[in-house]
Amino acid sequence: MASSNSPIHVDDGFNEYESAAKCQKSTTSKVWDEMTKLECENKNELKAQCNHCKTILSTKSSSGTSHLRHHLNSCLKKVNKDISQYTIATQPSVGGVPFIKNYKFDANECRKAISTFLVCGKHSFRTVEEPGFRYMMSIASPNFKNISRYTAAREVLMYYAKERDRVKEELAKAPGLICLTSNNWNSEHTNDEYICITAHWVDENWKLQKRIIRFRALFPPYDGLNIADELVLCLSEWGIDKKIFSITLDNASYNDVMISCLKNRFHANRAILCDGAFFQVSCCAHILNLIVKAGLELADDVVGKIRNGLKDFI
């Protein structure tokens, strides 16, 4: 007769018991991939042995496999054996010795990292379909499943929506007023006019924060009234139309018309301080740039002679 602790195959001892018990559940649980059923003299006292730590546990037909699953989740030898879930820490410990830390592949974080890679590097969405990119990902993260350019575009838009909502919450929690900077420029290739609006504020920790809240092409005509409408729409979408202190602009002529329109609208909403005396701020960097350019034009002849003189020494 076999010992009570000697392991047997799943198809031997328990099949006879299952045929005798009418209500016996099917042993298809995944726990049996890491557990071995043991033959006992008394078939009413069923046993199972952990393949990792060799612990023997009771397993009755009425108790199910929940306690076996709990044991596998807490089995130290099983956890240590799963080396694929561990990695060497990039930062050494206090003593300067590298240590092993827990690691688990996260498909969502991996896709988020790819979205950041595409946006920050200004890469095409087709990059994720290139053989070189897929080969790199298969080496760096074998568990990652390849995605198409359409999935990549959808992931980027979802990532943007989450970041937009997070920034919107930060703006709503800003303890003080918010300052804006706005700048327009013309594309040399498409001749389109673009606008960029940046919000600046001090958070509850007294740290200066800034976020771009608008970056898009403008529709003609490119006049002060149209730009004022674009600014009002932007502030309304972000929910900060009543929290603006000032706006910094260059000395373009259409900005005077835009400021006049904004002041009238903010006066109606009672959302402007000191009757708008500090609302418009001139960009010092822009003014300094104009001064330097004007000075260089006056010294253009001298600069040209110096450049020609240096050519002989180069």
Tab-separated table of C-alpha atoms in Angstrom:
chain	number	residue	atom	x	y	z
A	1	MET	CA	0.000	0.000	0.000
A	2	ALA	CA	1.306	3.431	-0.930
A	3	SER	CA	2.349	5.868	1.745
A	4	SER	CA	-0.123	8.583	2.689
A	5	ASN	CA	2.376	11.212	1.565
A	6	SER	CA	3.379	9.703	-1.758
A	7	PRO	CA	2.187	11.805	-4.740
A	8	ILE	CA	0.087	10.225	-7.480
A	9	HIS	CA	-1.164	11.445	-10.857
A	10	VAL	CA	-4.467	13.278	-11.108
A	11	ASP	CA	-6.027	10.576	-13.285
A	12	ASP	CA	-5.477	7.744	-10.744
A	13	GLY	CA	-6.794	7.944	-7.186
A	14	PHE	CA	-9.322	10.782	-7.479
A	15	ASN	CA	-11.230	9.501	-10.494
A	16	GLU	CA	-12.635	6.616	-8.452
A	17	TYR	CA	-13.722	8.999	-5.711
A	18	GLU	CA	-15.371	11.378	-8.215
A	19	SER	CA	-17.349	8.524	-9.741
A	20	ALA	CA	-18.625	7.534	-6.283
A	21	ALA	CA	-19.559	11.058	-5.200
A	22	LYS	CA	-22.478	12.431	-7.183
A	23	CYS	CA	-21.981	16.064	-6.219
A	24	GLN	CA	-18.192	16.160	-6.622
A	25	LYS	CA	-17.034	19.281	-8.520
A	26	SER	CA	-14.838	19.006	-11.607
A	27	THR	CA	-11.127	19.391	-10.806
A	28	THR	CA	-10.461	21.946	-13.540
A	29	SER	CA	-9.184	24.699	-11.248
A	30	LYS	CA	-5.820	26.175	-12.149
A	31	VAL	CA	-4.561	25.462	-8.640
A	32	TRP	CA	-4.016	21.856	-9.680
A	33	ASP	CA	-1.289	23.036	-12.055
A	34	GLU	CA	0.745	23.792	-8.937
A	35	MET	CA	-0.739	21.230	-6.545
A	36	THR	CA	-0.419	17.435	-6.455
A	37	LYS	CA	-3.245	15.241	-5.181
A	38	LEU	CA	-2.231	12.624	-2.609
A	39	GLU	CA	-3.713	9.193	-2.103
A	40	CYS	CA	-4.981	8.541	1.414
A	41	GLU	CA	-6.187	5.384	3.157
A	42	ASN	CA	-9.413	7.118	4.082
A	43	LYS	CA	-10.806	8.674	0.925
A	44	ASN	CA	-12.906	11.051	3.002
A	45	GLU	CA	-9.651	12.742	4.079
A	46	LEU	CA	-8.288	14.064	0.786
A	47	LYS	CA	-4.879	15.750	0.695
A	48	ALA	CA	-3.025	18.040	-1.700
A	49	GLN	CA	0.680	18.886	-1.724
A	50	CYS	CA	2.145	22.207	-2.884
A	51	ASN	CA	4.647	21.652	-5.670
A	52	HIS	CA	6.759	24.587	-4.447
A	53	CYS	CA	7.078	24.286	-0.659
A	54	LYS	CA	5.815	20.644	-0.328
A	55	THR	CA	3.217	21.664	2.283
A	56	ILE	CA	0.364	19.163	2.622
A	57	LEU	CA	-3.122	20.658	2.810
A	58	SER	CA	-6.547	19.186	3.330
A	59	THR	CA	-8.884	19.250	0.356
A	60	LYS	CA	-12.418	17.999	0.851
A	61	SER	CA	-15.079	17.923	-1.805
A	62	SER	CA	-17.164	20.456	0.128
A	63	SER	CA	-14.386	22.966	0.879
A	64	GLY	CA	-13.490	23.868	-2.704
A	65	THR	CA	-10.083	25.222	-3.726
A	66	SER	CA	-10.133	28.738	-2.247
A	67	HIS	CA	-7.777	27.827	0.609
A	68	LEU	CA	-5.400	26.217	-1.890
A	69	ARG	CA	-5.376	29.378	-3.960
A	70	HIS	CA	-4.685	31.491	-0.873
A	71	HIS	CA	-1.747	29.264	-0.040
A	72	LEU	CA	-0.278	29.632	-3.537
A	73	ASN	CA	-0.630	33.421	-3.357
A	74	SER	CA	1.324	33.511	-0.075
A	75	CYS	CA	3.793	30.723	-0.834
A	76	LEU	CA	7.251	32.291	-0.554
A	77	LYS	CA	8.964	29.633	-2.586
A	78	LYS	CA	6.483	30.104	-5.413
A	79	VAL	CA	6.959	33.888	-5.378
A	80	ASN	CA	10.729	33.588	-5.351
A	81	LYS	CA	10.596	31.044	-8.139
A	82	ASP	CA	8.699	33.477	-10.403
A	83	ILE	CA	11.837	35.429	-11.306
A	84	SER	CA	10.111	37.005	-14.328
A	85	GLN	CA	8.267	39.297	-11.909
A	86	TYR	CA	11.523	40.653	-10.442
A	87	THR	CA	14.173	42.961	-11.781
A	88	ILE	CA	17.397	44.606	-10.642
A	89	ALA	CA	16.705	48.061	-9.245
A	90	THR	CA	18.208	50.913	-11.274
A	91	GLN	CA	19.108	52.838	-8.122
A	92	PRO	CA	21.458	51.025	-5.684
A	93	SER	CA	20.668	50.771	-2.018
A	94	VAL	CA	22.249	52.902	0.704
A	95	GLY	CA	25.218	50.556	0.904
A	96	GLY	CA	25.798	50.824	-2.829
A	97	VAL	CA	24.741	47.226	-3.478
A	98	PRO	CA	22.060	46.629	-6.136
A	99	PHE	CA	18.938	44.871	-4.930
A	100	ILE	CA	16.039	43.001	-6.515
A	101	LYS	CA	12.658	44.681	-6.520
A	102	ASN	CA	9.214	43.506	-7.522
A	103	TYR	CA	8.276	44.038	-11.173
A	104	LYS	CA	5.050	43.338	-13.010
A	105	PHE	CA	4.327	44.067	-16.655
A	106	ASP	CA	1.606	46.680	-17.094
A	107	ALA	CA	0.208	46.917	-20.639
A	108	ASN	CA	-1.533	50.251	-19.909
A	109	GLU	CA	1.650	51.888	-18.631
A	110	CYS	CA	3.538	50.548	-21.651
A	111	ARG	CA	1.013	52.077	-24.049
A	112	LYS	CA	1.152	55.334	-22.105
A	113	ALA	CA	4.934	55.370	-22.512
A	114	ILE	CA	4.559	54.780	-26.263
A	115	SER	CA	2.107	57.696	-26.483
A	116	THR	CA	4.643	59.918	-24.711
A	117	PHE	CA	7.357	58.700	-27.086
A	118	LEU	CA	5.252	59.527	-30.156
A	119	VAL	CA	4.154	62.967	-28.967
A	120	CYS	CA	7.429	64.218	-27.453
A	121	GLY	CA	9.494	62.911	-30.374
A	122	LYS	CA	7.005	64.162	-32.996
A	123	HIS	CA	6.924	60.685	-34.525
A	124	SER	CA	4.328	59.455	-36.973
A	125	PHE	CA	1.714	57.013	-35.717
A	126	ARG	CA	3.020	54.606	-38.376
A	127	THR	CA	6.144	54.225	-36.247
A	128	VAL	CA	4.422	51.556	-34.140
A	129	GLU	CA	3.977	49.430	-37.278
A	130	GLU	CA	7.602	49.621	-38.415
A	131	PRO	CA	9.547	46.339	-38.145
A	132	GLY	CA	12.385	48.040	-36.266
A	133	PHE	CA	10.057	49.418	-33.583
A	134	ARG	CA	8.302	46.086	-33.134
A	135	TYR	CA	11.605	44.254	-32.919
A	136	MET	CA	12.794	46.708	-30.252
A	137	MET	CA	9.592	46.187	-28.229
A	138	SER	CA	9.857	42.397	-28.518
A	139	ILE	CA	13.319	42.569	-26.962
A	140	ALA	CA	12.529	45.240	-24.349
A	141	SER	CA	9.146	43.829	-23.309
A	142	PRO	CA	8.242	40.396	-24.713
A	143	ASN	CA	4.795	40.544	-23.065
A	144	PHE	CA	3.784	43.625	-25.074
A	145	LYS	CA	1.309	43.013	-27.901
A	146	ASN	CA	1.851	44.997	-31.101
A	147	ILE	CA	-0.622	47.786	-31.878
A	148	SER	CA	-1.645	49.483	-35.117
A	149	ARG	CA	-1.313	53.165	-35.965
A	150	TYR	CA	-5.056	53.600	-35.425
A	151	THR	CA	-4.783	52.197	-31.910
A	152	ALA	CA	-1.757	54.440	-31.258
A	153	ALA	CA	-3.721	57.523	-32.358
A	154	ARG	CA	-6.637	56.546	-30.132
A	155	GLU	CA	-4.292	55.999	-27.176
A	156	VAL	CA	-2.700	59.437	-27.676
A	157	LEU	CA	-6.107	61.128	-27.714
A	158	MET	CA	-7.163	59.257	-24.578
A	159	TYR	CA	-3.899	60.223	-22.878
A	160	TYR	CA	-4.450	63.853	-23.881
A	161	ALA	CA	-8.005	63.816	-22.516
A	162	LYS	CA	-6.805	62.502	-19.150
A	163	GLU	CA	-4.020	65.089	-18.921
A	164	ARG	CA	-6.420	67.865	-19.955
A	165	ASP	CA	-8.849	66.922	-17.188
A	166	ARG	CA	-6.003	66.772	-14.673
A	167	VAL	CA	-4.775	70.264	-15.644
A	168	LYS	CA	-8.339	71.542	-15.508
A	169	GLU	CA	-8.580	70.331	-11.911
A	170	GLU	CA	-5.287	72.041	-11.063
A	171	LEU	CA	-6.552	75.328	-12.515
A	172	ALA	CA	-9.781	75.033	-10.549
A	173	LYS	CA	-7.805	74.451	-7.328
A	174	ALA	CA	-5.456	77.387	-7.926
A	175	PRO	CA	-5.689	79.515	-4.757
A	176	GLY	CA	-5.035	82.805	-6.571
A	177	LEU	CA	-5.617	84.423	-9.918
A	178	ILE	CA	-4.132	83.201	-13.190
A	179	CYS	CA	-1.951	85.120	-15.628
A	180	LEU	CA	-1.860	84.432	-19.362
A	181	THR	CA	0.670	84.828	-22.137
A	182	SER	CA	-0.442	84.723	-25.766
A	183	ASN	CA	1.504	84.792	-28.991
A	184	ASN	CA	0.614	84.472	-32.672
A	185	TRP	CA	2.823	83.613	-35.616
A	186	ASN	CA	2.532	82.759	-39.287
A	187	SER	CA	3.661	79.453	-40.796
A	188	GLU	CA	6.212	79.809	-43.599
A	189	HIS	CA	5.003	76.629	-45.312
A	190	THR	CA	1.196	76.818	-45.141
A	191	ASN	CA	0.741	80.560	-44.492
A	192	ASP	CA	-1.619	79.666	-41.635
A	193	GLU	CA	-1.871	81.795	-38.508
A	194	TYR	CA	-1.427	79.997	-35.172
A	195	ILE	CA	-2.122	81.025	-31.596
A	196	CYS	CA	-0.581	79.704	-28.390
A	197	ILE	CA	-2.015	80.544	-24.952
A	198	THR	CA	-0.167	79.657	-21.743
A	199	ALA	CA	-1.541	79.848	-18.195
A	200	HIS	CA	0.724	80.798	-15.263
A	201	TRP	CA	-0.245	80.480	-11.608
A	202	VAL	CA	1.151	79.824	-8.125
A	203	ASP	CA	-0.100	76.602	-6.542
A	204	GLU	CA	-0.870	75.894	-2.886
A	205	ASN	CA	2.814	75.024	-2.306
A	206	TRP	CA	3.939	78.423	-3.587
A	207	LYS	CA	5.449	76.924	-6.728
A	208	LEU	CA	5.090	78.639	-10.092
A	209	GLN	CA	3.191	76.486	-12.578
A	210	LYS	CA	2.597	76.980	-16.286
A	211	ARG	CA	0.625	74.956	-18.828
A	212	ILE	CA	-0.197	75.470	-22.500
A	213	ILE	CA	-3.995	75.549	-22.647
A	214	ARG	CA	-4.451	76.463	-26.321
A	215	PHE	CA	-2.467	75.703	-29.452
A	216	ARG	CA	-4.336	75.751	-32.733
A	217	ALA	CA	-4.671	77.388	-36.125
A	218	LEU	CA	-6.837	80.488	-36.426
A	219	PHE	CA	-9.529	81.047	-39.004
A	220	PRO	CA	-9.345	84.253	-41.048
A	221	PRO	CA	-9.696	87.144	-40.654
A	222	TYR	CA	-6.731	87.457	-38.301
A	223	ASP	CA	-7.930	90.584	-36.528
A	224	GLY	CA	-8.276	91.589	-32.884
A	225	LEU	CA	-11.983	90.729	-32.684
A	226	ASN	CA	-11.452	87.181	-33.952
A	227	ILE	CA	-8.525	86.596	-31.594
A	228	ALA	CA	-10.566	87.980	-28.674
A	229	ASP	CA	-13.326	85.457	-29.458
A	230	GLU	CA	-10.705	82.682	-29.496
A	231	LEU	CA	-9.402	83.727	-26.076
A	232	VAL	CA	-12.881	83.966	-24.541
A	233	LEU	CA	-13.759	80.513	-25.882
A	234	CYS	CA	-10.526	79.069	-24.492
A	235	LEU	CA	-11.039	80.544	-21.017
A	236	SER	CA	-14.645	79.356	-20.938
A	237	GLU	CA	-13.671	75.788	-21.877
A	238	TRP	CA	-11.075	75.658	-19.087
A	239	GLY	CA	-13.432	77.271	-16.561
A	240	ILE	CA	-11.076	80.150	-15.692
A	241	ASP	CA	-12.899	83.064	-17.358
A	242	LYS	CA	-13.388	84.660	-13.913
A	243	LYS	CA	-9.907	84.000	-12.545
A	244	ILE	CA	-7.721	86.024	-14.949
A	245	PHE	CA	-5.446	88.742	-13.563
A	246	SER	CA	-3.357	89.795	-16.563
A	247	ILE	CA	-2.309	88.827	-20.075
A	248	THR	CA	1.154	89.380	-21.534
A	249	LEU	CA	1.344	90.259	-25.249
A	250	ASP	CA	3.727	91.676	-27.826
A	251	ASN	CA	3.178	95.094	-29.437
A	252	ALA	CA	1.266	93.879	-32.516
A	253	SER	CA	-1.414	96.338	-33.608
A	254	TYR	CA	-4.307	93.850	-33.431
A	255	ASN	CA	-3.602	93.261	-29.723
A	256	ASP	CA	-4.971	96.720	-28.827
A	257	VAL	CA	-8.321	95.847	-30.379
A	258	MET	CA	-8.287	92.425	-28.689
A	259	ILE	CA	-7.583	93.923	-25.241
A	260	SER	CA	-10.389	96.445	-25.668
A	261	CYS	CA	-12.859	93.649	-26.498
A	262	LEU	CA	-11.679	91.494	-23.578
A	263	LYS	CA	-11.984	94.361	-21.097
A	264	ASN	CA	-15.549	95.048	-22.187
A	265	ARG	CA	-16.507	91.388	-21.738
A	266	PHE	CA	-14.752	91.041	-18.403
A	267	HIS	CA	-16.362	94.256	-17.153
A	268	ALA	CA	-19.758	92.753	-17.926
A	269	ASN	CA	-18.883	89.646	-15.887
A	270	ARG	CA	-17.230	91.692	-13.125
A	271	ALA	CA	-14.139	89.545	-13.532
A	272	ILE	CA	-11.465	92.226	-13.876
A	273	LEU	CA	-9.457	93.931	-11.124
A	274	CYS	CA	-8.601	97.631	-10.731
A	275	ASP	CA	-10.698	98.519	-13.772
A	276	GLY	CA	-8.184	96.711	-15.999
A	277	ALA	CA	-5.222	98.913	-15.072
A	278	PHE	CA	-2.915	95.875	-14.774
A	279	PHE	CA	-4.697	93.678	-17.289
A	280	GLN	CA	-2.336	94.140	-20.250
A	281	VAL	CA	1.394	93.527	-19.795
A	282	SER	CA	3.934	94.167	-22.543
A	283	CYS	CA	6.398	91.386	-23.226
A	284	CYS	CA	9.841	92.611	-22.108
A	285	ALA	CA	11.665	89.952	-24.125
A	286	HIS	CA	9.900	91.054	-27.301
A	287	ILE	CA	10.725	94.712	-26.664
A	288	LEU	CA	14.359	93.859	-25.906
A	289	ASN	CA	14.553	91.838	-29.103
A	290	LEU	CA	13.297	94.807	-31.126
A	291	ILE	CA	15.868	97.088	-29.470
A	292	VAL	CA	18.719	94.714	-30.273
A	293	LYS	CA	17.588	94.354	-33.894
A	294	ALA	CA	17.349	98.127	-34.301
A	295	GLY	CA	20.821	98.575	-32.806
A	296	LEU	CA	22.337	95.929	-35.085
A	297	GLU	CA	20.812	97.648	-38.134
A	298	LEU	CA	22.610	100.884	-37.216
A	299	ALA	CA	25.898	98.982	-36.889
A	300	ASP	CA	25.321	96.829	-39.949
A	301	ASP	CA	28.232	98.328	-41.907
A	302	VAL	CA	30.654	97.814	-39.014
A	303	VAL	CA	29.481	94.243	-38.411
A	304	GLY	CA	29.892	93.468	-42.122
A	305	LYS	CA	33.472	94.759	-42.139
A	306	ILE	CA	34.347	92.737	-39.043
A	307	ARG	CA	32.952	89.568	-40.643
A	308	ASN	CA	34.881	90.135	-43.836
A	309	GLY	CA	38.049	90.766	-41.819
A	310	LEU	CA	37.646	87.517	-39.907
A	311	LYS	CA	37.320	85.459	-43.077
A	312	ASP	CA	41.086	85.703	-43.641
A	313	PHE	CA	41.764	84.063	-40.257
A	314	ILE	CA	39.320	81.187	-40.667
